[in-house]
Coordinates of C-alpha atoms in Angstrom, one line a residue:
M11 CA 40.4 0.3 37.0
A12 CA 43.6 -1.6 36.1
R13 CA 44.7 -5.2 36.0
F14 CA 48.2 -6.4 36.7
F15 CA 50.0 -9.8 36.3
N16 CA 53.5 -10.1 37.6
G17 CA 53.6 -6.3 37.8
K18 CA 52.6 -5.8 34.1
E19 CA 49.4 -3.9 33.3
I20 CA 46.9 -5.8 31.2
E21 CA 43.9 -4.2 29.5
L22 CA 40.7 -5.7 28.4
L23 CA 39.5 -3.4 25.6
A24 CA 35.8 -3.4 24.7
P25 CA 33.9 -1.8 21.8
A26 CA 30.8 0.4 21.8
G27 CA 28.7 1.4 18.8
T28 CA 26.3 3.9 20.4
F29 CA 26.2 5.9 23.6
D30 CA 23.6 3.6 25.0
I31 CA 25.8 0.6 24.4
F32 CA 28.8 2.5 25.8
Q33 CA 27.0 3.1 29.1
E34 CA 26.5 -0.6 29.6
V35 CA 29.9 -1.7 28.4
V36 CA 32.0 0.8 30.3
A37 CA 30.3 -0.4 33.5
A38 CA 31.1 -4.0 32.7
G39 CA 34.3 -5.8 33.3
C40 CA 36.6 -4.0 30.8
D41 CA 39.5 -1.6 31.5
A42 CA 39.0 0.6 28.4
V43 CA 36.4 1.2 25.6
Y44 CA 37.0 2.2 22.0
L45 CA 34.3 3.9 19.9
G46 CA 33.8 6.1 16.9
G47 CA 32.7 9.7 16.7
P48 CA 30.5 11.3 14.1
V49 CA 33.1 11.3 11.3
L50 CA 36.1 9.6 9.8
N51 CA 36.0 6.1 11.2
M52 CA 35.6 2.6 9.9
R53 CA 32.0 2.0 11.0
M54 CA 30.1 4.7 9.1
M55 CA 27.8 2.3 7.2
R56 CA 25.1 1.7 9.9
K57 CA 22.7 4.5 10.5
G58 CA 22.4 5.5 14.2
Y59 CA 25.8 4.2 15.2
N60 CA 28.8 6.2 16.4
L61 CA 28.7 9.0 19.0
S62 CA 28.1 12.7 18.5
R63 CA 30.6 15.2 19.8
E64 CA 28.5 15.9 22.8
E65 CA 28.2 12.2 23.5
L66 CA 32.0 11.7 23.2
V67 CA 32.5 14.3 25.9
E68 CA 30.0 12.7 28.2
A69 CA 31.4 9.2 27.5
L70 CA 34.9 10.3 28.2
N71 CA 33.9 11.9 31.6
K72 CA 32.0 8.7 32.5
A73 CA 34.9 6.4 31.6
H74 CA 37.4 8.5 33.7
E75 CA 35.0 8.6 36.6
L76 CA 35.1 4.8 36.6
G77 CA 38.9 4.8 36.3
K78 CA 38.8 3.5 32.8
K79 CA 40.2 4.7 29.5
M80 CA 38.5 5.7 26.2
Y81 CA 40.0 5.5 22.7
V82 CA 38.4 7.2 19.7
T83 CA 38.7 5.6 16.2
V84 CA 39.8 8.0 13.5
N85 CA 40.8 5.0 11.4
N86 CA 39.7 5.3 7.8
L87 CA 41.7 6.6 4.8
F88 CA 41.2 10.4 4.2
S89 CA 40.3 11.9 0.8
E90 CA 41.5 15.4 0.1
E91 CA 38.0 16.6 1.0
D92 CA 38.3 14.9 4.4
I93 CA 41.4 16.7 5.4
G94 CA 39.6 20.0 6.3
E95 CA 37.1 18.1 8.3
A96 CA 39.9 16.2 10.0
R97 CA 41.6 19.4 11.1
D98 CA 38.4 20.6 12.8
Y99 CA 37.7 17.2 14.3
L100 CA 41.2 16.6 15.6
G101 CA 41.1 20.1 17.1
F102 CA 38.0 19.1 19.0
L103 CA 39.5 15.8 20.2
D104 CA 42.6 17.7 21.4
E105 CA 40.4 19.8 23.6
V106 CA 38.6 16.9 25.2
Q107 CA 41.7 14.6 25.3
P108 CA 40.6 11.0 24.9
D109 CA 43.3 8.6 26.1
A110 CA 44.3 7.8 22.5
L111 CA 43.3 7.8 18.9
I112 CA 43.2 4.7 16.8
V113 CA 44.4 5.6 13.2
Q114 CA 45.1 4.1 9.8
D115 CA 46.1 7.0 7.6
L116 CA 49.5 8.6 8.1
A117 CA 47.7 11.9 7.4
V118 CA 46.5 11.9 11.0
L119 CA 50.1 11.8 12.3
S120 CA 51.0 14.6 9.9
L121 CA 48.1 16.8 11.1
I122 CA 48.9 16.2 14.7
R123 CA 52.4 17.4 14.2
E124 CA 51.3 20.3 12.0
M125 CA 48.7 21.5 14.5
G126 CA 50.9 20.9 17.6
L127 CA 48.3 18.6 19.2
Q128 CA 48.8 16.4 22.2
L129 CA 47.0 13.2 21.2
P130 CA 48.5 9.8 21.8
V131 CA 48.1 7.6 18.8
H132 CA 47.6 3.8 18.4
A133 CA 48.2 2.2 15.0
S134 CA 45.0 0.5 13.8
V135 CA 44.9 -3.1 12.6
M136 CA 44.3 -1.5 9.2
M137 CA 48.0 -0.4 9.1
N138 CA 48.7 -4.2 8.9
V139 CA 51.7 -4.0 11.2
H140 CA 53.6 -7.3 10.8
N141 CA 57.3 -6.8 11.4
L142 CA 59.8 -5.2 13.7
E143 CA 60.9 -2.5 11.3
M144 CA 57.3 -1.3 10.9
I145 CA 56.9 -1.0 14.6
R146 CA 60.1 1.0 14.9
A147 CA 59.1 3.3 12.0
L148 CA 55.7 3.9 13.6
G149 CA 57.4 4.6 17.0
E150 CA 59.5 7.3 15.3
L151 CA 56.4 8.8 13.8
G152 CA 54.9 9.1 17.3
V153 CA 52.8 6.0 17.7
T154 CA 52.6 4.6 21.2
R155 CA 50.8 1.3 20.6
V156 CA 50.3 -1.0 17.7
V157 CA 47.4 -3.3 16.9
T158 CA 49.1 -6.3 15.3
S159 CA 48.1 -7.7 12.0
R160 CA 45.3 -10.3 12.2
E161 CA 47.7 -12.9 10.8
M162 CA 50.3 -12.5 13.6
D163 CA 50.9 -15.6 15.8
L164 CA 51.6 -15.2 19.5
Q165 CA 55.2 -16.4 19.2
T166 CA 56.0 -13.6 16.7
A167 CA 54.1 -11.1 18.8
A168 CA 56.3 -12.0 21.8
L169 CA 59.5 -11.6 19.8
L170 CA 58.4 -8.2 18.4
Q171 CA 57.3 -6.9 21.7
R172 CA 60.6 -7.9 23.4
Q173 CA 62.7 -6.4 20.7
S174 CA 60.7 -3.2 20.3
G175 CA 59.3 -2.4 23.7
M176 CA 56.2 -1.2 21.9
E177 CA 52.7 -1.8 23.5
L178 CA 51.0 -4.4 21.4
E179 CA 47.2 -4.9 21.1
Y180 CA 45.7 -8.1 19.8
F181 CA 42.2 -9.1 18.8
V182 CA 40.9 -11.8 21.1
H183 CA 37.3 -12.2 20.1
G184 CA 34.9 -11.3 17.2
D185 CA 34.6 -10.9 13.5
M186 CA 37.8 -11.3 11.5
C187 CA 38.7 -10.8 7.9
S188 CA 40.2 -13.4 5.5
V189 CA 42.3 -10.7 3.8
H190 CA 45.4 -9.0 5.1
G191 CA 44.5 -5.6 6.7
A192 CA 43.9 -2.8 4.1
N193 CA 44.7 -5.2 1.3
C194 CA 41.1 -5.8 0.1
Y195 CA 39.8 -3.7 -2.8
F196 CA 37.0 -5.9 -4.0
S197 CA 34.2 -3.7 -2.5
S198 CA 35.6 -0.5 -4.0
H199 CA 36.0 -1.9 -7.5
V200 CA 32.6 -3.6 -7.6
F201 CA 30.4 -1.2 -5.6
G202 CA 32.5 2.0 -5.2
Q203 CA 32.4 1.4 -1.5
S204 CA 35.9 1.3 0.0
S205 CA 36.6 -1.3 2.7
N206 CA 39.5 0.9 3.8
R207 CA 37.1 3.9 4.3
G208 CA 34.6 2.0 6.4
R209 CA 32.1 1.0 3.7
C210 CA 32.9 -2.7 2.9
M211 CA 30.1 -4.6 1.2
K212 CA 31.5 -8.0 2.3
P213 CA 32.1 -9.9 -0.9
C214 CA 34.1 -12.3 1.3
R215 CA 30.7 -13.6 2.6
W216 CA 29.4 -14.6 -0.8
D217 CA 28.6 -18.2 -1.7
Y218 CA 31.3 -19.2 -4.2
R219 CA 32.3 -22.4 -5.9
I220 CA 35.9 -23.2 -6.6
K221 CA 37.2 -24.5 -9.9
R222 CA 40.6 -25.9 -10.7
D223 CA 42.0 -28.5 -13.1
G224 CA 38.6 -28.9 -14.7
H225 CA 36.8 -29.8 -11.5
I226 CA 34.3 -28.0 -9.3
Y227 CA 34.7 -28.1 -5.5
P228 CA 32.0 -27.6 -2.9
A229 CA 33.6 -24.7 -1.1
E230 CA 30.4 -22.9 0.0
Y231 CA 31.8 -19.8 1.8
P232 CA 35.6 -20.2 1.2
L233 CA 36.4 -16.6 2.3
A234 CA 34.1 -16.4 5.3
V235 CA 36.2 -16.9 8.4
K236 CA 35.1 -17.9 11.8
D237 CA 35.0 -15.5 14.8
M238 CA 38.1 -15.1 16.8
Y239 CA 37.9 -16.9 20.1
M240 CA 40.8 -16.6 22.6
Y241 CA 38.8 -17.0 25.8
E242 CA 40.5 -20.3 26.7
H243 CA 44.0 -19.0 25.9
L244 CA 44.3 -15.9 28.1
P245 CA 47.5 -17.3 29.8
E246 CA 49.2 -17.6 26.4
L247 CA 48.2 -14.0 25.5
I248 CA 49.6 -12.6 28.7
E249 CA 52.8 -14.6 28.3
S250 CA 53.3 -13.3 24.8
G251 CA 53.6 -9.7 26.0
I252 CA 50.3 -8.5 24.6
C253 CA 49.2 -5.7 26.8
S254 CA 45.7 -5.0 25.4
F255 CA 43.1 -7.7 24.7
K256 CA 40.8 -6.3 22.1
I257 CA 37.2 -7.5 21.5
E258 CA 35.7 -6.7 18.1
G259 CA 32.0 -5.7 17.9
R260 CA 31.2 -2.0 17.5
M261 CA 28.1 -3.1 15.6
R262 CA 26.9 -5.6 18.2
D263 CA 24.0 -5.0 20.7
K264 CA 24.5 -4.2 24.3
E265 CA 23.3 -7.4 25.8
F266 CA 25.7 -9.5 23.7
M267 CA 28.6 -7.1 24.4
T268 CA 28.0 -6.9 28.1
M269 CA 27.9 -10.7 28.4
L270 CA 31.1 -11.0 26.4
V271 CA 33.0 -8.3 28.3
N272 CA 32.0 -9.7 31.7
S273 CA 33.0 -13.2 30.7
Y274 CA 36.5 -12.2 29.5
G275 CA 36.9 -9.8 32.5
D276 CA 35.9 -12.4 35.0
A277 CA 38.3 -14.9 33.4
L278 CA 41.2 -12.4 33.6
D279 CA 40.5 -11.7 37.2
R280 CA 40.3 -15.4 38.1
Y281 CA 43.7 -16.0 36.3
I282 CA 45.4 -13.1 38.0
D283 CA 44.1 -14.3 41.4
D284 CA 45.0 -18.0 41.0
P285 CA 47.0 -18.8 37.8
I286 CA 47.7 -22.4 38.8
G287 CA 44.1 -23.2 39.6
F288 CA 42.7 -21.3 36.7
D289 CA 39.7 -23.0 34.9
R290 CA 40.0 -22.1 31.3
T291 CA 36.6 -23.4 30.4
R292 CA 34.3 -21.7 32.8
D293 CA 31.7 -19.7 30.8
A294 CA 33.0 -21.3 27.6
K295 CA 29.6 -22.9 27.1
L296 CA 27.9 -19.6 27.5
L297 CA 30.1 -18.0 24.8
Y298 CA 29.6 -20.9 22.5
T299 CA 25.9 -20.9 22.9
N300 CA 25.7 -17.2 22.1
R301 CA 28.2 -17.2 19.3
K302 CA 27.4 -15.3 16.0
R303 CA 29.6 -17.6 14.0
D304 CA 31.6 -20.7 14.9
F305 CA 34.9 -20.1 16.7
S306 CA 38.6 -20.3 15.8
T307 CA 41.9 -19.2 17.3
A308 CA 42.7 -17.9 13.8
Y309 CA 46.5 -17.3 13.4
A310 CA 47.4 -17.2 17.1
F311 CA 49.0 -20.6 17.0
G312 CA 49.9 -20.9 13.3
R313 CA 48.1 -21.0 10.0
P314 CA 44.6 -22.4 10.6
G315 CA 43.9 -23.5 7.1
L316 CA 40.4 -24.6 6.2
S317 CA 39.5 -25.0 9.9
N318 CA 39.2 -21.2 10.0
I319 CA 36.3 -21.1 7.4
N320 CA 32.8 -20.6 8.7
R321 CA 29.8 -22.1 6.9
R322 CA 27.0 -21.2 9.3
Y323 CA 25.2 -18.3 10.9
E324 CA 26.6 -14.9 9.8
G325 CA 29.1 -16.7 7.6
T326 CA 26.4 -16.7 5.1
G327 CA 26.7 -12.9 4.7
K328 CA 23.7 -11.7 6.8
F329 CA 24.1 -8.3 8.4
Y330 CA 24.5 -9.2 12.0
S331 CA 21.1 -9.7 13.8
T332 CA 18.9 -7.9 11.3
G333 CA 18.9 -10.7 8.7
K334 CA 19.8 -8.2 5.9
V335 CA 22.5 -9.3 3.5
F336 CA 25.4 -7.0 2.9
S337 CA 25.5 -7.7 -0.8
T338 CA 24.9 -10.4 -3.3
P339 CA 27.3 -11.6 -6.1
T340 CA 27.8 -8.7 -8.4
P341 CA 29.8 -8.5 -11.6
E342 CA 32.5 -6.0 -12.3
R343 CA 31.1 -3.2 -14.5
E344 CA 31.8 -3.3 -18.2
L345 CA 33.8 -0.5 -19.8
S346 CA 31.3 1.7 -21.5
E347 CA 31.6 4.6 -24.0
E348 CA 29.3 6.7 -21.9
R349 CA 31.5 6.5 -18.8
V350 CA 34.7 7.0 -20.9
D351 CA 33.3 10.2 -22.2
Q352 CA 32.5 11.4 -18.7
L353 CA 36.1 10.5 -17.6
K354 CA 37.6 12.3 -20.6
R355 CA 35.7 15.5 -19.7
R356 CA 36.6 15.4 -16.1
L357 CA 40.2 14.6 -16.6
A358 CA 40.5 17.4 -19.2
E359 CA 39.7 19.8 -16.4
L360 CA 42.8 18.5 -14.5
K361 CA 45.2 19.3 -17.3
R362 CA 48.5 20.7 -16.1
P363 CA 50.0 23.1 -18.6
G364 CA 53.5 21.9 -19.4
A365 CA 53.1 18.5 -17.9
G366 CA 55.5 16.1 -19.4
R367 CA 54.7 12.8 -21.0
P368 CA 54.3 10.2 -18.3
E369 CA 56.6 7.2 -18.3
L370 CA 55.4 3.6 -18.5
S371 CA 56.1 0.9 -15.9
V372 CA 55.3 -2.8 -16.0
R373 CA 55.2 -5.3 -13.2
V374 CA 56.3 -8.7 -14.3
N375 CA 56.2 -12.3 -12.9
N376 CA 59.0 -14.0 -14.9
M377 CA 62.0 -13.4 -17.1
A378 CA 60.1 -13.7 -20.4
Q379 CA 57.7 -10.9 -19.4
A380 CA 60.7 -8.8 -18.2
R381 CA 62.5 -9.1 -21.5
V382 CA 59.3 -8.2 -23.4
A383 CA 58.8 -5.1 -21.3
I384 CA 62.4 -4.1 -21.9
E385 CA 62.2 -4.8 -25.6
E386 CA 59.1 -2.7 -25.9
G387 CA 60.6 0.3 -24.3
A388 CA 59.0 0.4 -20.8
E389 CA 60.9 3.0 -18.8
H390 CA 60.5 1.0 -15.6
V391 CA 60.2 -2.8 -15.0
Y392 CA 59.2 -4.1 -11.5
L393 CA 60.2 -7.7 -10.8
S394 CA 57.5 -8.9 -8.5
G395 CA 58.3 -9.9 -4.9
D396 CA 55.2 -12.1 -4.8
V397 CA 55.8 -14.4 -7.8
Y398 CA 52.7 -16.4 -8.9
E399 CA 53.2 -20.1 -9.3
P400 CA 54.4 -22.0 -11.3
D401 CA 57.0 -19.2 -12.0
K402 CA 60.0 -19.1 -9.6
P403 CA 61.2 -16.0 -7.7
F404 CA 63.7 -13.8 -9.5
S405 CA 67.2 -14.9 -8.6
K406 CA 70.4 -12.9 -8.3
S407 CA 71.6 -14.3 -11.6
D408 CA 68.4 -13.1 -13.2
L409 CA 69.1 -9.5 -12.0
F410 CA 72.6 -9.6 -13.6
A411 CA 71.2 -11.1 -16.8
L412 CA 68.6 -8.3 -17.1
A413 CA 71.3 -5.7 -16.4
E414 CA 73.1 -6.8 -19.6
V415 CA 70.1 -6.2 -21.8
K416 CA 68.0 -3.5 -20.1
G417 CA 69.5 -0.5 -21.9
S418 CA 67.8 2.7 -20.7
T419 CA 65.0 0.7 -18.9
K420 CA 65.2 0.9 -15.1
V421 CA 64.8 -2.4 -13.4
Y422 CA 63.5 -2.6 -9.8
L423 CA 63.4 -5.5 -7.4
G424 CA 60.0 -5.8 -5.8
L425 CA 59.6 -6.8 -2.2
P426 CA 56.8 -9.0 -0.8
R427 CA 53.7 -7.3 0.4
M428 CA 54.0 -9.0 3.8
M429 CA 57.6 -9.2 5.1
T430 CA 58.4 -11.4 8.1
E431 CA 61.7 -11.3 10.0
L432 CA 62.9 -14.2 7.8
H433 CA 62.2 -12.0 4.7
F434 CA 64.3 -9.2 6.2
D435 CA 67.1 -11.6 6.9
Q436 CA 67.0 -12.7 3.2
Y437 CA 66.8 -9.3 1.7
D438 CA 69.4 -7.9 4.1
Q439 CA 71.9 -10.4 2.8
L440 CA 71.0 -9.5 -0.8
L441 CA 70.8 -5.7 -0.4
L442 CA 73.0 -4.8 2.5
R443 CA 75.8 -7.4 2.8
G444 CA 77.1 -8.4 -0.6
E445 CA 78.0 -6.7 -3.8
R446 CA 75.8 -3.9 -5.0
L447 CA 73.1 -5.3 -7.3
P448 CA 72.7 -4.0 -10.8
I449 CA 69.2 -2.7 -10.2
D450 CA 67.8 0.8 -10.4
G451 CA 65.7 0.7 -7.2
L452 CA 63.3 -1.2 -5.0
L453 CA 59.5 -1.4 -5.2
V454 CA 58.6 -1.2 -1.5
T455 CA 55.4 -2.4 0.1
N456 CA 55.5 -1.4 3.8
L457 CA 56.9 1.1 6.3
G458 CA 59.4 -1.4 7.6
A459 CA 61.0 -2.0 4.3
I460 CA 61.3 1.8 3.7
R461 CA 63.0 2.3 7.1
R462 CA 65.4 -0.6 6.6
Y463 CA 66.4 0.0 3.0
A464 CA 66.3 3.7 2.5
P465 CA 69.9 4.1 3.8
A466 CA 71.1 1.4 1.3
G467 CA 71.1 3.9 -1.5
Y468 CA 68.7 2.2 -3.9
P469 CA 65.9 4.6 -5.1
L470 CA 62.6 3.6 -3.6
V471 CA 59.2 3.5 -5.3
G472 CA 56.1 3.0 -3.1
D473 CA 53.7 0.3 -4.2
A474 CA 50.0 0.7 -4.5
N475 CA 49.2 -1.3 -1.3
L476 CA 50.6 1.6 0.8
N477 CA 47.1 3.0 0.1
V478 CA 48.2 6.6 -0.3
Y479 CA 44.9 8.5 -0.6
N480 CA 45.9 12.1 0.1
H481 CA 48.8 14.6 -0.2
L482 CA 49.6 14.5 3.5
A483 CA 50.3 10.8 3.4
A484 CA 52.2 11.2 0.1
D485 CA 54.4 14.0 1.7
T486 CA 55.1 11.8 4.7
Y487 CA 56.2 8.9 2.5
A488 CA 58.3 11.2 0.4
G489 CA 60.0 12.5 3.6
M490 CA 60.9 8.9 4.4
G491 CA 62.7 8.5 1.1
L492 CA 60.2 7.5 -1.6
A493 CA 61.1 8.9 -5.0
R494 CA 57.7 8.0 -6.5
I495 CA 54.4 7.0 -4.9
S496 CA 51.7 4.7 -6.3
M497 CA 48.2 6.0 -5.7
S498 CA 45.6 4.1 -3.8
P499 CA 43.9 1.6 -6.2
E500 CA 40.6 2.6 -4.6
M501 CA 40.4 6.1 -5.9
T502 CA 37.0 7.1 -7.3
L503 CA 37.0 9.7 -10.0
E504 CA 36.5 12.7 -7.8
H505 CA 38.9 11.5 -5.1
F506 CA 41.4 10.9 -7.9
A507 CA 40.8 14.4 -9.3
E508 CA 41.3 16.1 -5.9
F509 CA 44.4 14.1 -5.1
T510 CA 46.2 14.7 -8.3
A511 CA 45.4 18.4 -8.3
G512 CA 46.6 18.8 -4.7
C513 CA 49.7 16.6 -4.6
D514 CA 53.2 17.8 -5.6
Q515 CA 54.9 14.4 -5.2
P516 CA 55.7 12.3 -8.3
L517 CA 52.7 9.9 -8.6
E518 CA 52.1 6.6 -10.3
A519 CA 48.8 5.1 -11.3
V520 CA 47.8 1.6 -12.4
V521 CA 46.1 1.8 -15.8
H522 CA 45.9 -1.7 -17.1
G523 CA 46.0 -5.3 -16.1
T524 CA 44.8 -7.5 -13.3
P525 CA 46.0 -6.1 -10.0
P526 CA 45.1 -8.1 -6.8
L527 CA 41.7 -7.3 -5.3
M528 CA 42.4 -9.5 -2.3
Y529 CA 45.7 -10.5 -0.8
M530 CA 45.4 -13.2 1.9
E531 CA 47.4 -15.6 4.0
H532 CA 44.5 -18.1 3.6
D533 CA 45.4 -20.7 1.0
L534 CA 42.3 -21.2 -1.2
Y535 CA 44.2 -23.9 -3.1
E536 CA 43.9 -26.2 -0.1
N537 CA 40.2 -26.6 -0.9
T538 CA 41.2 -28.5 -4.1
E539 CA 43.8 -30.6 -2.3
V540 CA 41.6 -32.0 0.5
M541 CA 38.1 -32.0 -1.0
E542 CA 36.4 -34.3 -3.5
P543 CA 35.1 -32.6 -6.6
I544 CA 31.4 -32.4 -7.2
G545 CA 31.5 -31.8 -11.0
E546 CA 33.6 -31.0 -14.0
E547 CA 33.9 -27.7 -15.8
D548 CA 36.8 -25.9 -17.5
N549 CA 37.7 -22.3 -16.6
Y550 CA 36.3 -19.8 -19.0
Y551 CA 39.3 -17.3 -19.4
V552 CA 42.3 -18.7 -17.7
G553 CA 44.0 -22.1 -17.8
N554 CA 42.6 -24.9 -15.7
E555 CA 45.7 -24.9 -13.5
V556 CA 44.6 -21.6 -12.1
L557 CA 42.1 -21.7 -9.3
V558 CA 39.0 -19.5 -9.8
L559 CA 36.2 -18.4 -7.4
K560 CA 33.0 -18.8 -9.3
T561 CA 29.6 -17.2 -8.8
D562 CA 26.7 -16.8 -11.2
K563 CA 28.1 -13.4 -12.1
G564 CA 31.6 -14.5 -13.2
E565 CA 34.9 -16.0 -12.3
N566 CA 37.8 -14.4 -10.4
P567 CA 41.2 -16.0 -10.9
V568 CA 43.3 -16.6 -7.7
Y569 CA 47.0 -17.0 -8.0
R570 CA 49.3 -18.5 -5.3
D571 CA 52.7 -17.0 -4.8
Q572 CA 56.0 -18.5 -3.6
H573 CA 55.2 -17.6 0.0
G574 CA 52.0 -19.6 -0.1
R575 CA 49.8 -16.5 -0.1
C576 CA 46.8 -16.0 -2.5
H577 CA 46.0 -13.1 -4.7
L578 CA 42.4 -12.8 -6.1
V579 CA 42.4 -10.6 -9.2
F580 CA 39.9 -8.9 -11.5
A581 CA 37.6 -11.1 -13.6
K582 CA 37.9 -8.5 -16.2
E583 CA 41.0 -6.4 -17.1
L584 CA 41.4 -2.9 -15.8
C585 CA 41.7 -0.7 -18.9
C586 CA 42.3 3.0 -19.1
L587 CA 43.4 3.1 -22.7
P588 CA 40.4 5.0 -24.1
F589 CA 41.2 8.1 -22.0
I590 CA 45.0 7.6 -21.5
G591 CA 45.7 10.9 -23.4
Q592 CA 43.6 12.9 -20.9
L593 CA 45.1 11.0 -18.0
A594 CA 48.6 11.7 -19.3
E595 CA 48.0 15.4 -19.1
T596 CA 47.2 15.5 -15.4
G597 CA 50.8 15.5 -14.4
I598 CA 51.1 11.9 -13.3
A599 CA 54.7 10.8 -13.5
C600 CA 54.2 7.2 -14.4
L601 CA 51.5 4.9 -15.7
R602 CA 51.7 1.2 -14.8
I603 CA 50.6 -2.0 -16.5
E604 CA 50.1 -4.9 -14.1
G605 CA 51.4 -7.6 -16.4
A606 CA 52.0 -10.6 -14.1
T607 CA 49.1 -12.7 -15.3
Y608 CA 49.6 -12.3 -19.1
P609 CA 51.4 -14.6 -21.5
A610 CA 54.5 -12.8 -22.6
E611 CA 53.3 -12.1 -26.2
A612 CA 50.0 -10.8 -25.0
L613 CA 51.8 -8.5 -22.7
R614 CA 53.9 -7.3 -25.6
D615 CA 50.8 -6.3 -27.5
I616 CA 49.4 -4.4 -24.5
I617 CA 52.6 -2.5 -24.0
R618 CA 52.8 -1.6 -27.7
V619 CA 49.3 -0.2 -27.7
Y620 CA 49.9 2.0 -24.6
R621 CA 53.4 3.1 -25.8
K622 CA 51.9 4.1 -29.2
R623 CA 49.2 6.2 -27.6
L624 CA 51.6 7.8 -25.1
N625 CA 53.9 8.7 -27.9
G626 CA 51.2 10.6 -29.6
G627 CA 49.9 8.0 -32.0
A628 CA 46.6 8.7 -33.6
E629 CA 43.6 6.9 -32.0
T630 CA 42.3 4.5 -34.6
G631 CA 39.6 2.9 -32.5
W632 CA 38.1 3.0 -29.1
L633 CA 40.4 0.2 -27.8
E634 CA 42.9 0.5 -30.5
G635 CA 43.6 -3.1 -31.3
L636 CA 43.5 -4.5 -27.8
K637 CA 42.4 -8.1 -27.5
P638 CA 41.0 -9.1 -24.1
V639 CA 42.7 -12.0 -22.4
F640 CA 40.3 -12.2 -19.5
A641 CA 36.5 -11.6 -19.3
G642 CA 36.5 -8.2 -20.9
Y643 CA 37.4 -4.7 -19.6
T644 CA 36.5 -2.7 -16.6
L645 CA 37.3 0.7 -15.0
G646 CA 37.4 -0.5 -11.5
S647 CA 36.9 2.2 -8.9
L648 CA 37.0 4.9 -11.6
Q649 CA 33.6 3.7 -12.6
F650 CA 32.3 5.6 -9.5
N651 CA 32.3 9.3 -8.7

């Protein structure tokens, strides 16, 4: 089965969670089905879902008998332990030959090359592909189709498709996330369940209150977005150059999915047959009546703002049709001496004889912080590319001013996490067109930036949001030009141990501060600008000018950057100081302090404490003079095995 409009093939892509559901969906009005096998995909939470190897073979034969395609999701991040299983599983998939794999981890591409496999690869939405250079980089790595980032509008998609020639896939219906793809670490740090490894506990569906400027606002579910709904906009999707219209719902039941697929399939057929007389609204009432949440077109036509937030039905955090709640508000675990002792013992087993003392890096948000980091002897200073308000972005004159005082410290210009074509125009002018900047490198955040700026001659350091979780991904990034690679912030203790023991690339780990747990296009500050407050209350640990998300378990500050994007950070401070000596002996090249949220003098104290310990100073106390700025200290994902 295939659909064509003006000679171009169009695919309606449907999900299936079980073999029983697959049988119904593949016979419905779709052109292709995507599903998961028994391992290594993003829907491993629900018992009884995903297909066995035998069912995959049967499903593939059934799909091909009907003239349809079948894609297999191998789309989570791999731990070192997963790589052996992945080799076996990919070998099996190469034998049965699905029409493509949908992947997140660059390790899959590495394994396909290493094993000489013939498996087409589609880049998952979890790769967060959002600019032309990323598409080109993935094409060079062997990817044949890209699922665009959830925040991409159709106008941008049309531009990128025309300029790249890459097949683009776009979500048209179903559950969306309020956070940029693969940039949510809340679940892993609070529950030890990684959202990037298919185990998200949905803290975005909690009932929060918002506080700012001493006021409380009735936000209800400020992170719970509506379901994507593009049924009435199929002409615009086709016109944009999207070739595959993807329905979300691998956890949905067969009656619902069959209804949804047949409705979209019928609409496509009607439009292809008679585009002028096409009735956009036929079956719209049916879809609305059977909705799981309210509907939105999300970012398809621009930033949706608060109109994208859902306050009813499954927006309340209930687990689909079962009524079970994913999770309830849960505090970040306190740093404890018992856990520290466990970490010390385990890290001592990873000691690398002859390992040198790791260097210290600091990410900063303003010039005062940068000067403090230089004065205190940090070997590396990262000037943030996402500067939190009210500070202003680092200017060219700032770079030259720091060059005069930096001494032996290396200063790096950080790039934004999400880089649009406008950002590339701006950074091209700064890095490629004019005089060479007095910086020592770039802190890069996406494949596109690596591809574009590796030839410029500035050393490149990979930021933590690249989510490097295994040595194969690290090797791939090193081959593309990264001199040092930040480890995934979601590493549990055992995954951390396996990775550091098996990776030969220079690694960096975040050891202190308030790194973002959520990074989102959605502007939470808008709640305080259009809503009337319902009460008064000061923030507990940060100034009232900072927005916080409040539950009965604590308050998470949210900072807005110069691009209008929001960064939700730890309520407590990440702190590895009590076992920094053991960590230093594992061979990690660099230890980072995330300093953007600290007053300059508080940051000075933190750097001094870590510098003293790394220089071999005697431990005089468990936290050696640290004074918490936020709600205490936590170990984040290292709290979990």
